[in-house]
Tab-separated table of C-alpha atoms in Angstrom:
chain	number	residue	atom	x	y	z
A	1311	MET	CA	-13.947	1.761	5.701
A	1312	SER	CA	-15.242	2.078	9.254
A	1313	GLN	CA	-17.764	4.826	9.826
A	1314	ASN	CA	-16.474	7.414	12.286
A	1315	LYS	CA	-18.832	9.475	14.359
A	1316	THR	CA	-19.839	12.577	12.460
A	1317	THR	CA	-19.642	15.948	14.120
A	1318	ALA	CA	-20.872	19.457	13.543
A	1319	ASN	CA	-17.411	20.840	14.347
A	1320	PRO	CA	-18.598	22.484	17.596
A	1321	PHE	CA	-15.105	23.670	18.523
A	1322	LYS	CA	-14.550	25.428	15.183
A	1323	LEU	CA	-11.488	23.332	14.428
A	1324	PRO	CA	-9.636	23.565	11.106
A	1325	VAL	CA	-11.295	21.488	8.414
A	1326	VAL	CA	-9.472	19.399	5.821
A	1327	THR	CA	-11.619	19.748	2.718
A	1328	HIS	CA	-11.311	18.265	-0.774
A	1329	PHE	CA	-9.004	19.241	-3.658
A	1330	VAL	CA	-10.781	19.386	-7.003
A	1331	ALA	CA	-9.850	21.002	-10.309
A	1332	GLY	CA	-6.695	22.533	-8.891
A	1333	LYS	CA	-8.003	24.089	-5.669
A	1334	PRO	CA	-9.394	23.245	-2.226
A	1335	CYS	CA	-13.187	23.029	-2.087
A	1336	PRO	CA	-15.412	24.384	0.671
A	1337	ALA	CA	-16.564	21.725	3.120
A	1338	THR	CA	-20.281	20.992	3.040
A	1339	GLY	CA	-22.263	18.444	4.967
A	1340	ARG	CA	-20.698	15.942	7.355
A	1341	THR	CA	-17.303	16.190	8.993
A	1342	LEU	CA	-15.257	13.563	10.821
A	1343	PRO	CA	-12.795	14.037	13.689
A	1344	VAL	CA	-9.043	13.725	13.165
A	1345	THR	CA	-7.106	12.961	16.341
A	1346	ASN	CA	-3.496	13.154	17.415
A	1347	PRO	CA	-2.967	9.586	18.664
A	1348	ALA	CA	-0.192	10.659	21.035
A	1349	THR	CA	-2.597	12.876	22.987
A	1350	GLY	CA	-6.044	11.580	22.073
A	1351	ALA	CA	-7.103	15.140	21.268
A	1352	VAL	CA	-9.182	16.038	18.231
A	1353	ILE	CA	-6.923	18.402	16.288
A	1354	ARG	CA	-8.958	19.058	13.161
A	1355	GLU	CA	-11.982	17.891	11.193
A	1356	VAL	CA	-12.116	16.324	7.751
A	1357	ALA	CA	-14.936	16.758	5.282
A	1358	ALA	CA	-16.856	13.601	4.410
A	1359	ALA	CA	-17.583	13.615	0.690
A	1360	SER	CA	-21.120	12.952	-0.455
A	1361	ARG	CA	-21.991	11.206	-3.704
A	1362	GLU	CA	-22.385	14.652	-5.257
A	1363	ASP	CA	-18.927	15.735	-4.067
A	1364	VAL	CA	-17.371	12.640	-5.608
A	1365	SER	CA	-19.244	13.204	-8.840
A	1366	VAL	CA	-17.843	16.740	-9.087
A	1367	ALA	CA	-14.297	15.433	-8.596
A	1368	VAL	CA	-14.748	12.708	-11.190
A	1369	ALA	CA	-16.213	15.262	-13.612
A	1370	ALA	CA	-13.137	17.443	-13.142
A	1371	ALA	CA	-10.880	14.454	-13.840
A	1372	ALA	CA	-12.933	13.499	-16.910
A	1373	ALA	CA	-12.765	17.042	-18.281
A	1374	ALA	CA	-8.988	17.140	-17.826
A	1375	PHE	CA	-8.383	13.748	-19.433
A	1376	PRO	CA	-8.401	14.645	-23.176
A	1377	GLY	CA	-5.793	17.357	-22.776
A	1378	TRP	CA	-3.644	15.304	-20.419
A	1379	ARG	CA	-3.843	12.253	-22.678
A	1380	ALA	CA	-2.546	14.404	-25.525
A	1381	THR	CA	0.367	15.678	-23.414
A	1382	THR	CA	3.597	13.960	-24.381
A	1383	PRO	CA	5.153	11.485	-21.944
A	1384	LEU	CA	8.236	13.687	-21.798
A	1385	LYS	CA	6.229	16.675	-20.561
A	1386	ARG	CA	4.440	14.495	-18.030
A	1387	ALA	CA	7.801	13.216	-16.794
A	1388	ARG	CA	9.176	16.729	-16.416
A	1389	ILE	CA	6.282	17.589	-14.094
A	1390	MET	CA	7.170	14.522	-12.034
A	1391	PHE	CA	10.792	15.675	-11.850
A	1392	ARG	CA	9.618	19.013	-10.428
A	1393	PHE	CA	7.240	17.209	-8.067
A	1394	LYS	CA	10.099	15.075	-6.751
A	1395	ASP	CA	12.133	18.189	-6.034
A	1396	LEU	CA	9.220	19.802	-4.213
A	1397	LEU	CA	8.663	16.674	-2.118
A	1398	GLU	CA	12.270	16.741	-0.997
A	1399	ARG	CA	12.155	20.449	-0.183
A	1400	ASN	CA	8.912	20.030	1.793
A	1401	ALA	CA	9.928	16.791	3.492
A	1402	ASP	CA	9.957	18.172	7.035
A	1403	ARG	CA	6.446	19.552	6.647
A	1404	ILE	CA	5.083	16.281	5.270
A	1405	VAL	CA	6.849	14.133	7.848
A	1406	ALA	CA	5.508	16.276	10.696
A	1407	LEU	CA	1.937	15.845	9.433
A	1408	ILE	CA	2.343	12.077	9.148
A	1409	THR	CA	3.591	11.823	12.731
A	1410	GLU	CA	0.939	14.192	14.060
A	1411	GLU	CA	-2.011	12.319	12.538
A	1412	HIS	CA	-0.729	8.735	12.362
A	1413	GLY	CA	1.613	8.604	15.349
A	1414	LYS	CA	4.645	6.893	13.826
A	1415	VAL	CA	8.049	8.232	14.846
A	1416	LEU	CA	9.628	10.923	12.701
A	1417	ASP	CA	12.397	8.682	11.356
A	1418	ASP	CA	9.819	6.125	10.232
A	1419	ALA	CA	7.788	8.863	8.557
A	1420	ARG	CA	10.928	10.025	6.727
A	1421	GLY	CA	11.501	6.476	5.530
A	1422	GLU	CA	7.914	6.256	4.311
A	1423	LEU	CA	8.250	9.477	2.336
A	1424	ALA	CA	11.568	8.351	0.859
A	1425	ARG	CA	10.040	5.105	-0.417
A	1426	GLY	CA	7.204	7.079	-1.999
A	1427	ILE	CA	9.666	9.415	-3.696
A	1428	GLU	CA	11.392	6.363	-5.198
A	1429	VAL	CA	8.182	5.591	-7.110
A	1430	VAL	CA	8.054	9.194	-8.318
A	1431	GLU	CA	11.630	8.712	-9.580
A	1432	TYR	CA	10.535	5.595	-11.449
A	1433	ALA	CA	7.617	7.511	-12.948
A	1434	CYS	CA	10.073	10.074	-14.308
A	1435	GLY	CA	11.106	7.389	-16.787
A	1436	ALA	CA	7.737	7.555	-18.539
A	1437	PRO	CA	9.150	8.091	-22.055
A	1438	GLU	CA	11.044	4.804	-21.741
A	1439	LEU	CA	8.340	2.926	-19.825
A	1440	LEU	CA	5.641	3.740	-22.382
A	1441	LYS	CA	7.593	2.751	-25.475
A	1442	GLY	CA	5.642	0.190	-27.468
A	1443	GLU	CA	6.848	-2.717	-29.586
A	1444	HIS	CA	7.354	-2.617	-33.343
A	1445	SER	CA	7.741	-5.342	-35.941
A	1446	LYS	CA	8.462	-4.467	-39.566
A	1447	ASP	CA	7.334	-6.782	-42.366
A	1448	VAL	CA	5.230	-9.250	-40.396
A	1449	GLY	CA	3.853	-9.934	-43.889
A	1450	PRO	CA	4.417	-8.486	-47.363
A	1451	ALA	CA	4.682	-4.717	-46.728
A	1452	ILE	CA	2.786	-5.181	-43.470
A	1453	ASP	CA	4.037	-3.639	-40.209
A	1454	SER	CA	2.657	-4.254	-36.740
A	1455	TRP	CA	3.181	-2.386	-33.488
A	1456	SER	CA	1.688	-1.955	-30.047
A	1457	GLU	CA	0.936	1.148	-28.014
A	1458	PHE	CA	0.105	1.648	-24.347
A	1459	GLN	CA	-2.844	3.972	-24.033
A	1460	PRO	CA	-4.333	5.359	-20.789
A	1461	LEU	CA	-7.578	4.103	-19.299
A	1462	GLY	CA	-9.112	7.503	-18.502
A	1463	VAL	CA	-10.227	8.470	-14.998
A	1464	VAL	CA	-8.788	6.169	-12.337
A	1465	ALA	CA	-9.104	6.241	-8.552
A	1466	GLY	CA	-7.030	5.268	-5.547
A	1467	ILE	CA	-8.358	4.312	-2.105
A	1468	THR	CA	-5.578	4.269	0.469
A	1469	PRO	CA	-5.134	3.226	4.136
A	1470	PHE	CA	-4.132	5.146	7.246
A	1471	ASN	CA	-0.794	3.433	7.862
A	1472	PHE	CA	1.114	5.051	4.976
A	1473	PRO	CA	-0.579	8.367	4.127
A	1474	ALA	CA	2.269	9.448	1.820
A	1475	MET	CA	3.842	6.262	0.465
A	1476	VAL	CA	0.801	4.246	-0.570
A	1477	PRO	CA	-0.870	7.079	-2.529
A	1478	MET	CA	2.492	7.527	-4.264
A	1479	TRP	CA	2.442	3.838	-5.167
A	1480	MET	CA	-0.526	4.789	-7.341
A	1481	PHE	CA	-0.948	8.300	-8.690
A	1482	PRO	CA	2.556	9.055	-10.063
A	1483	MET	CA	2.414	6.025	-12.354
A	1484	ALA	CA	-1.246	6.545	-13.242
A	1485	ILE	CA	-0.598	10.176	-14.152
A	1486	VAL	CA	2.538	9.674	-16.246
A	1487	CYS	CA	0.687	6.945	-18.138
A	1488	GLY	CA	-1.786	9.632	-19.244
A	1489	ASN	CA	-4.678	9.025	-16.834
A	1490	THR	CA	-6.363	11.505	-14.535
A	1491	PHE	CA	-6.738	10.573	-10.880
A	1492	VAL	CA	-9.107	10.814	-7.919
A	1493	LEU	CA	-7.593	9.919	-4.533
A	1494	LYS	CA	-9.665	8.924	-1.499
A	1495	PRO	CA	-7.186	8.861	1.404
A	1496	SER	CA	-7.898	7.548	4.876
A	1497	GLU	CA	-10.086	9.829	6.934
A	1498	LYS	CA	-7.824	9.105	9.935
A	1499	ASP	CA	-4.837	11.040	8.526
A	1500	PRO	CA	-6.012	13.086	5.536
A	1501	SER	CA	-3.746	16.143	5.641
A	1502	THR	CA	-0.768	14.617	3.826
A	1503	ALA	CA	-2.815	14.018	0.682
A	1504	MET	CA	-3.767	17.691	0.522
A	1505	VAL	CA	-0.107	18.709	0.669
A	1506	LEU	CA	0.685	16.276	-2.151
A	1507	ALA	CA	-2.084	17.860	-4.234
A	1508	GLU	CA	-0.730	21.359	-3.607
A	1509	LEU	CA	2.791	20.308	-4.577
A	1510	LEU	CA	1.590	18.667	-7.779
A	1511	LYS	CA	-0.134	21.890	-8.769
A	1512	GLU	CA	3.035	23.844	-7.942
A	1513	ALA	CA	4.990	21.401	-10.120
A	1514	GLY	CA	2.821	22.409	-13.082
A	1515	LEU	CA	0.222	19.620	-13.192
A	1516	PRO	CA	-2.866	20.892	-15.037
A	1517	ASP	CA	-5.997	21.407	-12.976
A	1518	GLY	CA	-8.211	18.343	-12.708
A	1519	VAL	CA	-5.503	15.787	-13.432
A	1520	PHE	CA	-5.180	15.029	-9.696
A	1521	ASN	CA	-8.074	15.385	-7.266
A	1522	VAL	CA	-8.662	14.456	-3.630
A	1523	VAL	CA	-11.993	13.540	-2.053
A	1524	ASN	CA	-11.950	12.893	1.673
A	1525	GLY	CA	-14.434	10.890	3.652
A	1526	ASP	CA	-15.538	7.388	4.476
A	1527	ARG	CA	-17.553	4.569	2.933
A	1528	GLU	CA	-19.941	6.892	1.115
A	1529	ALA	CA	-17.026	8.284	-0.899
A	1530	VAL	CA	-15.686	4.794	-1.631
A	1531	ASP	CA	-19.050	3.467	-2.768
A	1532	SER	CA	-19.542	6.535	-4.936
A	1533	LEU	CA	-16.261	5.879	-6.750
A	1534	LEU	CA	-17.241	2.250	-7.250
A	1535	ALA	CA	-20.601	3.223	-8.706
A	1536	ASP	CA	-19.418	6.019	-11.002
A	1537	LYS	CA	-19.271	4.706	-14.571
A	1538	ARG	CA	-16.685	7.317	-15.552
A	1539	VAL	CA	-14.097	5.711	-13.255
A	1540	GLN	CA	-12.267	3.116	-15.355
A	1541	GLY	CA	-9.900	1.659	-12.778
A	1542	ILE	CA	-9.489	1.464	-9.019
A	1543	SER	CA	-6.417	0.757	-6.888
A	1544	PHE	CA	-6.959	-0.156	-3.249
A	1545	VAL	CA	-4.836	-1.025	-0.218
A	1546	GLY	CA	-6.465	-2.098	3.044
A	1547	SER	CA	-7.983	-5.072	4.816
A	1548	THR	CA	-8.855	-8.278	2.970
A	1549	PRO	CA	-12.652	-8.109	3.485
A	1550	VAL	CA	-12.755	-4.606	2.020
A	1551	ALA	CA	-10.280	-5.501	-0.736
A	1552	GLU	CA	-12.445	-8.428	-1.786
A	1553	HIS	CA	-15.580	-6.255	-1.749
A	1554	ILE	CA	-13.943	-3.584	-3.883
A	1555	TYR	CA	-12.555	-6.161	-6.302
A	1556	ARG	CA	-15.932	-7.836	-6.779
A	1557	ALA	CA	-17.975	-4.644	-6.974
A	1558	GLY	CA	-15.503	-2.850	-9.218
A	1559	SER	CA	-15.055	-5.822	-11.529
A	1560	ALA	CA	-18.817	-6.335	-11.762
A	1561	ALA	CA	-19.090	-2.700	-12.832
A	1562	GLY	CA	-16.561	-3.286	-15.617
A	1563	LYS	CA	-13.668	-1.507	-13.955
A	1564	ARG	CA	-10.070	-2.627	-13.846
A	1565	VAL	CA	-9.246	-3.330	-10.177
A	1566	GLN	CA	-6.138	-4.078	-8.139
A	1567	ALA	CA	-6.963	-4.564	-4.458
A	1568	LEU	CA	-4.235	-5.314	-1.937
A	1569	GLY	CA	-5.534	-6.895	1.255
A	1570	GLY	CA	-4.297	-8.175	4.588
A	1571	ALA	CA	-1.275	-10.133	5.702
A	1572	LYS	CA	0.141	-12.425	8.341
A	1573	ASN	CA	3.825	-12.383	7.542
A	1574	HIS	CA	6.066	-15.145	8.872
A	1575	ALA	CA	9.787	-15.159	9.615
A	1576	VAL	CA	11.273	-18.654	9.599
A	1577	VAL	CA	14.271	-18.878	11.942
A	1578	MET	CA	16.602	-21.813	11.284
A	1579	PRO	CA	18.955	-23.370	13.877
A	1580	ASP	CA	21.986	-22.012	11.990
A	1581	ALA	CA	20.685	-18.418	11.870
A	1582	ASP	CA	22.683	-15.520	13.274
A	1583	LEU	CA	20.266	-14.951	16.152
A	1584	ASP	CA	21.547	-11.524	17.121
A	1585	ASN	CA	20.997	-10.212	13.596
A	1586	ALA	CA	17.659	-12.028	13.373
A	1587	VAL	CA	16.466	-10.460	16.618
A	1588	ALA	CA	17.537	-6.977	15.496
A	1589	ALA	CA	15.681	-7.434	12.224
A	1590	LEU	CA	12.568	-8.852	13.897
A	1591	MET	CA	12.382	-6.000	16.391
A	1592	GLY	CA	12.132	-3.461	13.606
A	1593	ALA	CA	9.861	-5.609	11.462
A	1594	ALA	CA	7.437	-6.534	14.245
A	1595	TYR	CA	7.343	-3.337	16.305
A	1596	GLY	CA	8.286	-0.602	13.843
A	1597	SER	CA	5.352	1.715	13.164
A	1598	CYS	CA	3.629	-0.019	16.106
A	1599	GLY	CA	3.100	-3.067	13.882
A	1600	GLU	CA	0.726	-1.117	11.632
A	1601	ARG	CA	2.312	-2.318	8.385
A	1602	CYS	CA	1.041	-4.824	5.862
A	1603	MET	CA	4.627	-6.111	5.661
A	1604	ALA	CA	5.124	-6.319	9.435
A	1605	ILE	CA	6.440	-9.636	10.704
A	1606	SER	CA	3.769	-10.872	13.102
A	1607	VAL	CA	4.832	-14.541	13.360
A	1608	ALA	CA	8.274	-16.016	14.016
A	1609	VAL	CA	8.403	-19.724	13.141
A	1610	CYS	CA	11.330	-21.282	15.006
A	1611	VAL	CA	12.773	-24.585	13.822
A	1612	GLY	CA	13.738	-26.566	16.917
A	1613	GLU	CA	13.098	-26.033	20.615
A	1614	ALA	CA	16.613	-24.717	21.252
A	1615	THR	CA	16.212	-22.126	18.497
A	1616	ALA	CA	12.884	-21.001	19.931
A	1617	ASP	CA	14.153	-20.808	23.522
A	1618	ALA	CA	17.142	-18.704	22.508
A	1619	LEU	CA	15.161	-16.428	20.209
A	1620	VAL	CA	12.401	-15.781	22.756
A	1621	ALA	CA	14.939	-14.978	25.483
A	1622	LYS	CA	16.750	-12.464	23.253
A	1623	LEU	CA	13.521	-10.926	21.970
A	1624	ALA	CA	12.047	-10.550	25.449
A	1625	ARG	CA	14.964	-8.449	26.663
A	1626	GLN	CA	14.667	-6.070	23.720
A	1627	VAL	CA	10.859	-5.889	23.717
A	1628	LYS	CA	10.880	-4.889	27.392
A	1629	ALA	CA	13.465	-2.207	26.611
A	1630	LEU	CA	11.478	-0.635	23.746
A	1631	LYS	CA	11.324	3.152	24.004
A	1632	VAL	CA	7.676	4.049	23.494
A	1633	GLY	CA	6.313	7.578	23.383
A	1634	PRO	CA	5.243	10.447	21.127
A	1635	GLY	CA	6.817	10.106	17.699
A	1636	THR	CA	8.218	13.615	17.879
A	1637	LEU	CA	10.539	12.882	20.806
A	1638	PRO	CA	14.201	11.998	20.062
A	1639	GLY	CA	15.129	8.398	20.714
A	1640	VAL	CA	11.571	7.045	20.672
A	1641	GLU	CA	11.356	3.732	18.805
A	1642	MET	CA	7.597	3.163	18.771
A	1643	GLY	CA	4.702	5.603	18.861
A	1644	PRO	CA	0.992	5.128	19.592
A	1645	LEU	CA	-1.636	3.184	17.710
A	1646	VAL	CA	-3.684	5.286	15.324
A	1647	THR	CA	-7.046	5.494	17.145
A	1648	ARG	CA	-8.615	4.561	20.462
A	1649	GLU	CA	-10.809	2.002	18.685
A	1650	HIS	CA	-7.792	0.311	17.133
A	1651	PHE	CA	-5.940	0.408	20.464
A	1652	GLN	CA	-8.865	-1.397	22.119
A	1653	LYS	CA	-9.015	-3.926	19.278
A	1654	VAL	CA	-5.329	-4.821	19.592
A	1655	CYS	CA	-5.594	-5.077	23.391
A	1656	GLY	CA	-8.542	-7.393	22.834
A	1657	TYR	CA	-6.339	-9.688	20.775
A	1658	VAL	CA	-3.813	-9.817	23.626
A	1659	ASP	CA	-6.621	-10.819	25.998
A	1660	LEU	CA	-7.733	-13.433	23.485
A	1661	GLY	CA	-4.251	-14.914	23.142
A	1662	ILE	CA	-4.123	-15.516	26.890
A	1663	GLU	CA	-7.557	-17.155	26.772
A	1664	GLU	CA	-6.445	-19.386	23.896
A	1665	GLY	CA	-3.516	-20.687	25.922
A	1666	ALA	CA	-0.550	-18.917	24.351
A	1667	ARG	CA	2.217	-17.838	26.747
A	1668	LEU	CA	2.400	-14.045	27.054
A	1669	VAL	CA	6.096	-13.345	27.552
A	1670	CYS	CA	5.880	-9.540	27.268
A	1671	ASP	CA	2.701	-7.642	28.104
A	1672	GLY	CA	2.532	-4.055	26.856
A	1673	ARG	CA	-0.999	-3.344	28.040
A	1674	GLY	CA	0.026	-1.601	31.240
A	1675	LEU	CA	2.280	0.938	29.571
A	1676	ARG	CA	1.968	4.528	30.760
A	1677	VAL	CA	3.618	7.438	28.961
A	1678	PRO	CA	4.044	10.392	31.340
A	1679	GLY	CA	2.094	13.416	30.217
A	1680	HIS	CA	0.220	11.435	27.582
A	1681	ASP	CA	-2.352	9.493	29.590
A	1682	GLN	CA	-4.972	9.943	26.857
A	1683	GLY	CA	-2.668	8.720	24.078
A	1684	TYR	CA	-3.139	5.332	22.446
A	1685	PHE	CA	0.094	3.750	23.645
A	1686	LEU	CA	0.593	-0.005	23.828
A	1687	GLY	CA	3.940	-1.528	24.668
A	1688	GLY	CA	5.441	-4.395	22.724
A	1689	CYS	CA	3.703	-7.740	23.233
A	1690	LEU	CA	5.341	-11.136	22.685
A	1691	PHE	CA	3.533	-14.486	22.668
A	1692	ASP	CA	5.294	-17.847	22.746
A	1693	ARG	CA	3.907	-21.316	22.005
A	1694	VAL	CA	1.268	-20.031	19.642
A	1695	GLU	CA	-0.607	-22.685	17.664
A	1696	PRO	CA	-1.905	-22.233	14.087
A	1697	SER	CA	-5.423	-23.020	15.350
A	1698	MET	CA	-5.484	-19.867	17.495
A	1699	ARG	CA	-7.185	-16.692	16.306
A	1700	ILE	CA	-4.163	-14.592	17.291
A	1701	TYR	CA	-2.283	-16.638	14.685
A	1702	LYS	CA	-4.949	-16.727	11.990
A	1703	GLU	CA	-6.125	-13.111	12.079
A	1704	GLU	CA	-4.289	-9.917	11.221
A	1705	ILE	CA	-3.817	-7.979	14.467
A	1706	PHE	CA	-2.077	-4.924	12.967
A	1707	GLY	CA	-0.384	-3.955	16.195
A	1708	PRO	CA	2.834	-4.504	18.187
A	1709	VAL	CA	2.173	-8.196	18.823
A	1710	LEU	CA	4.650	-10.884	17.750
A	1711	CYS	CA	3.688	-14.564	17.922
A	1712	VAL	CA	6.257	-17.377	18.155
A	1713	VAL	CA	5.344	-20.755	16.667
A	1714	ARG	CA	7.567	-23.782	17.315
A	1715	VAL	CA	8.154	-26.499	14.708
A	1716	ASP	CA	10.608	-29.369	14.235
A	1717	SER	CA	11.748	-28.950	10.624
A	1718	LEU	CA	11.968	-26.613	7.641
A	1719	ALA	CA	9.280	-28.673	5.905
A	1720	GLU	CA	6.930	-28.144	8.850
A	1721	ALA	CA	7.758	-24.436	8.938
A	1722	MET	CA	6.957	-24.062	5.255
A	1723	ALA	CA	3.716	-25.984	5.710
A	1724	VAL	CA	2.720	-23.513	8.431
A	1725	VAL	CA	3.472	-20.534	6.168
A	1726	ASP	CA	1.787	-22.042	3.123
A	1727	GLY	CA	-1.250	-23.096	5.134
A	1728	HIS	CA	-2.206	-19.517	6.001
A	1729	GLU	CA	-4.862	-17.791	3.920
A	1730	PHE	CA	-2.587	-14.775	3.381
A	1731	GLY	CA	0.517	-14.847	1.227
A	1732	ASN	CA	1.863	-11.322	1.360
A	1733	GLY	CA	5.437	-11.472	2.676
A	1734	THR	CA	7.784	-13.882	4.406
A	1735	CYS	CA	11.479	-14.302	5.164
A	1736	ILE	CA	13.980	-16.873	6.340
A	1737	PHE	CA	17.006	-16.432	8.579
A	1738	THR	CA	19.744	-18.934	7.770
A	1739	ARG	CA	23.417	-19.193	6.861
A	1740	ASP	CA	22.800	-22.053	4.418
A	1741	GLY	CA	22.444	-21.160	0.735
A	1742	GLY	CA	20.747	-24.427	-0.181
A	1743	THR	CA	18.112	-23.939	2.512
A	1744	ALA	CA	17.502	-20.376	1.375
A	1745	ARG	CA	17.218	-21.402	-2.267
A	1746	TRP	CA	14.754	-24.191	-1.507
A	1747	PHE	CA	12.673	-21.798	0.605
A	1748	THR	CA	12.560	-18.998	-1.966
A	1749	ASP	CA	11.790	-21.407	-4.819
A	1750	ASN	CA	8.971	-23.286	-3.110
A	1751	ILE	CA	7.244	-21.028	-0.591
A	1752	ARG	CA	3.806	-19.841	-1.773
A	1753	VAL	CA	4.160	-16.172	-0.859
A	1754	GLY	CA	4.483	-13.143	-3.113
A	1755	MET	CA	7.415	-11.315	-1.501
A	1756	VAL	CA	10.270	-13.267	0.077
A	1757	GLY	CA	13.369	-12.195	1.997
A	1758	VAL	CA	16.544	-14.066	2.894
A	1759	ASN	CA	17.950	-12.543	6.077
A	1760	VAL	CA	15.802	-9.520	5.159
A	1761	ALA	CA	12.798	-9.136	7.433
A	1762	LEU	CA	10.922	-6.554	5.350
A	1763	PRO	CA	11.369	-7.632	1.710
A	1764	VAL	CA	9.503	-4.636	0.287
A	1765	PRO	CA	10.409	-4.433	-3.424
A	1766	VAL	CA	12.168	-1.329	-4.687
A	1767	ALA	CA	10.296	0.998	-7.022
A	1768	PHE	CA	11.402	-0.680	-10.252
A	1769	HIS	CA	9.990	-4.022	-9.140
A	1770	SER	CA	6.342	-4.521	-8.147
A	1771	PHE	CA	4.670	-4.969	-4.756
A	1772	GLY	CA	2.049	-7.655	-4.289
A	1773	GLY	CA	1.240	-10.787	-2.345
A	1774	TRP	CA	-0.457	-14.051	-3.210
A	1775	LYS	CA	-3.630	-15.801	-2.123
A	1776	ARG	CA	-5.996	-13.530	-0.168
A	1777	SER	CA	-3.451	-10.730	0.083
A	1778	LEU	CA	-4.040	-9.519	-3.488
A	1779	PHE	CA	-7.157	-9.470	-5.644
A	1780	GLY	CA	-6.482	-8.926	-9.316
A	1781	PRO	CA	-3.666	-10.095	-11.589
A	1782	LEU	CA	-1.390	-7.052	-11.340
A	1783	ALA	CA	0.626	-5.786	-8.367
A	1784	ALA	CA	1.366	-2.214	-7.281
A	1785	TYR	CA	3.968	0.151	-8.767
A	1786	GLY	CA	6.940	-0.975	-10.876
A	1787	PRO	CA	6.391	-2.705	-14.242
A	1788	ASP	CA	2.957	-4.013	-13.239
A	1789	SER	CA	1.696	-0.469	-12.738
A	1790	VAL	CA	2.355	0.385	-16.385
A	1791	ARG	CA	0.311	-2.652	-17.386
A	1792	PHE	CA	-2.452	-1.789	-14.929
A	1793	TYR	CA	-2.813	1.893	-15.821
A	1794	THR	CA	-2.673	1.388	-19.590
A	1795	GLN	CA	-4.400	-0.768	-22.164
A	1796	ARG	CA	-2.481	-2.246	-25.026
A	1797	LYS	CA	-3.534	-1.396	-28.557
A	1798	THR	CA	-1.964	-3.345	-31.417
A	1799	ILE	CA	-1.991	-1.843	-34.905
A	1800	THR	CA	-1.345	-3.763	-38.110
A	1801	GLN	CA	-0.800	-1.557	-41.174
A	1802	ARG	CA	-0.428	-2.169	-44.876
A	1803	TRP	CA	-0.318	0.234	-47.807
A	1804	PRO	CA	-1.393	-1.505	-51.032
A	1805	GLY	CA	0.602	-0.988	-54.204
A	1806	ASP	CA	-0.756	0.292	-57.513
A	1807	ALA	CA	-1.495	-3.171	-58.912
A	1808	ALA	CA	-5.005	-4.559	-58.550
A	1809	GLU	CA	-5.345	-7.282	-55.921
A	1810	ARG	CA	-7.714	-10.202	-55.724
A	1811	ALA	CA	-9.785	-11.083	-52.691
A	1812	GLN	CA	-8.368	-13.668	-50.280
A	1813	PHE	CA	-10.888	-15.766	-48.363
A	1814	ALA	CA	-8.486	-17.831	-46.249
A	1815	PHE	CA	-7.856	-16.461	-42.748
A	1816	PRO	CA	-4.506	-14.627	-42.919
A	1817	SER	CA	-1.552	-16.375	-41.286
A	1818	SER	CA	2.216	-16.199	-41.433
A	1819	SER	CA	2.181	-18.823	-44.185
A	1820	THR	CA	-0.302	-16.892	-46.348
A	1821	GLN	CA	1.379	-13.540	-45.701
A	1822	GLY	CA	4.988	-14.621	-46.218
């Protein structure tokens, strides 16, 4: 929720506004710059919502809620089917916007969109997902059943690194469950959210069911303070996640807040190193490391394992093809902003000061014709210690740290000792080792020879420890539980005969 410098739009650039009650809204007040990270140029402005702007969007969602709540799950699902089709037909447009504003390569942007569409597909099963439970004759002529009813107005606050996928972790499920939604996307890459809003309207979603307010912390704090907002979903850094969880919970809202990560890959002596290196390259340097599931630490069991892994990694890191995400063959694009570029470079400086061995240094990278872009080559540290800040803190850039240990038990102690518990994986050929690791590691998402164990749409995404605040994870079955509240009804129709009062608390023994 960093505050960007506000501008008066002196160059008369296009302005990304808000989307409320089925249409874009005129921009008023502050605007923030949106840059193309491959060039460093400001390409458009984005409106920064005031408290009043947020209130108008929430009012639109509140007004739409009664009618949407009364819409059958089947009709809601049919809108999602049409939305899915529109997403696929507009994929090139969406992917181009993601690459332009975020910087990730086009293939990575396509993968992001595809994973978001998978959640839309899951949401199309709303009639099945929202079926309650029914028990006949829990007592004499007494039936009991449960229903899943929507919360009302809910909000989503999403990060810059997945401007299509992470919002689609939230609003498709919230909407098919009968809620209305207000999305606050990242101000760094806001255009994708506006396209999603337009496509939802084209799919037949009633006005006000989905709304977008752009901006920064003022918009976030306004959503937290608004009593009409019943639930908030958040993905971002751990300090902000914890703040949103505490403030939202204190205000009586239902909150799921996904925070930071420091994901470890444990590499065993029996691992297929070539496959492990291929997987680690994508997991550590894909999307320039700007993923909450990025592998940022490789824990090597044994000196020989570490020596071999580092040698193989170094060759591939030095050969990384870095450049604008629109160019064919490019494997890694720029970091999202100049400020973030400087922050990640600062961590590389810090790692050297702390005594880690910098095997690959990407700080001197130059991309011809893009001298103002935020390009950082792949960085690889060896002999990193858990006491170092480059180990403890989330860098969120193309920096992979190698930690050396002597045993699986020591490797697991390193993983479990970190404050984050988002994702981890192990590379091994031994089934017993893999089973012990998956059973006992204290991390929420675990892979075996899979470096990015991101759950598919019909499971749920969420870490442990300080990577997730709140009891329910994102999308999948947990999203139905998060975006609905259970109501249990017990019903009895008395017969014609007079009945006497019963003063004992009813139980199965008194009702049977």
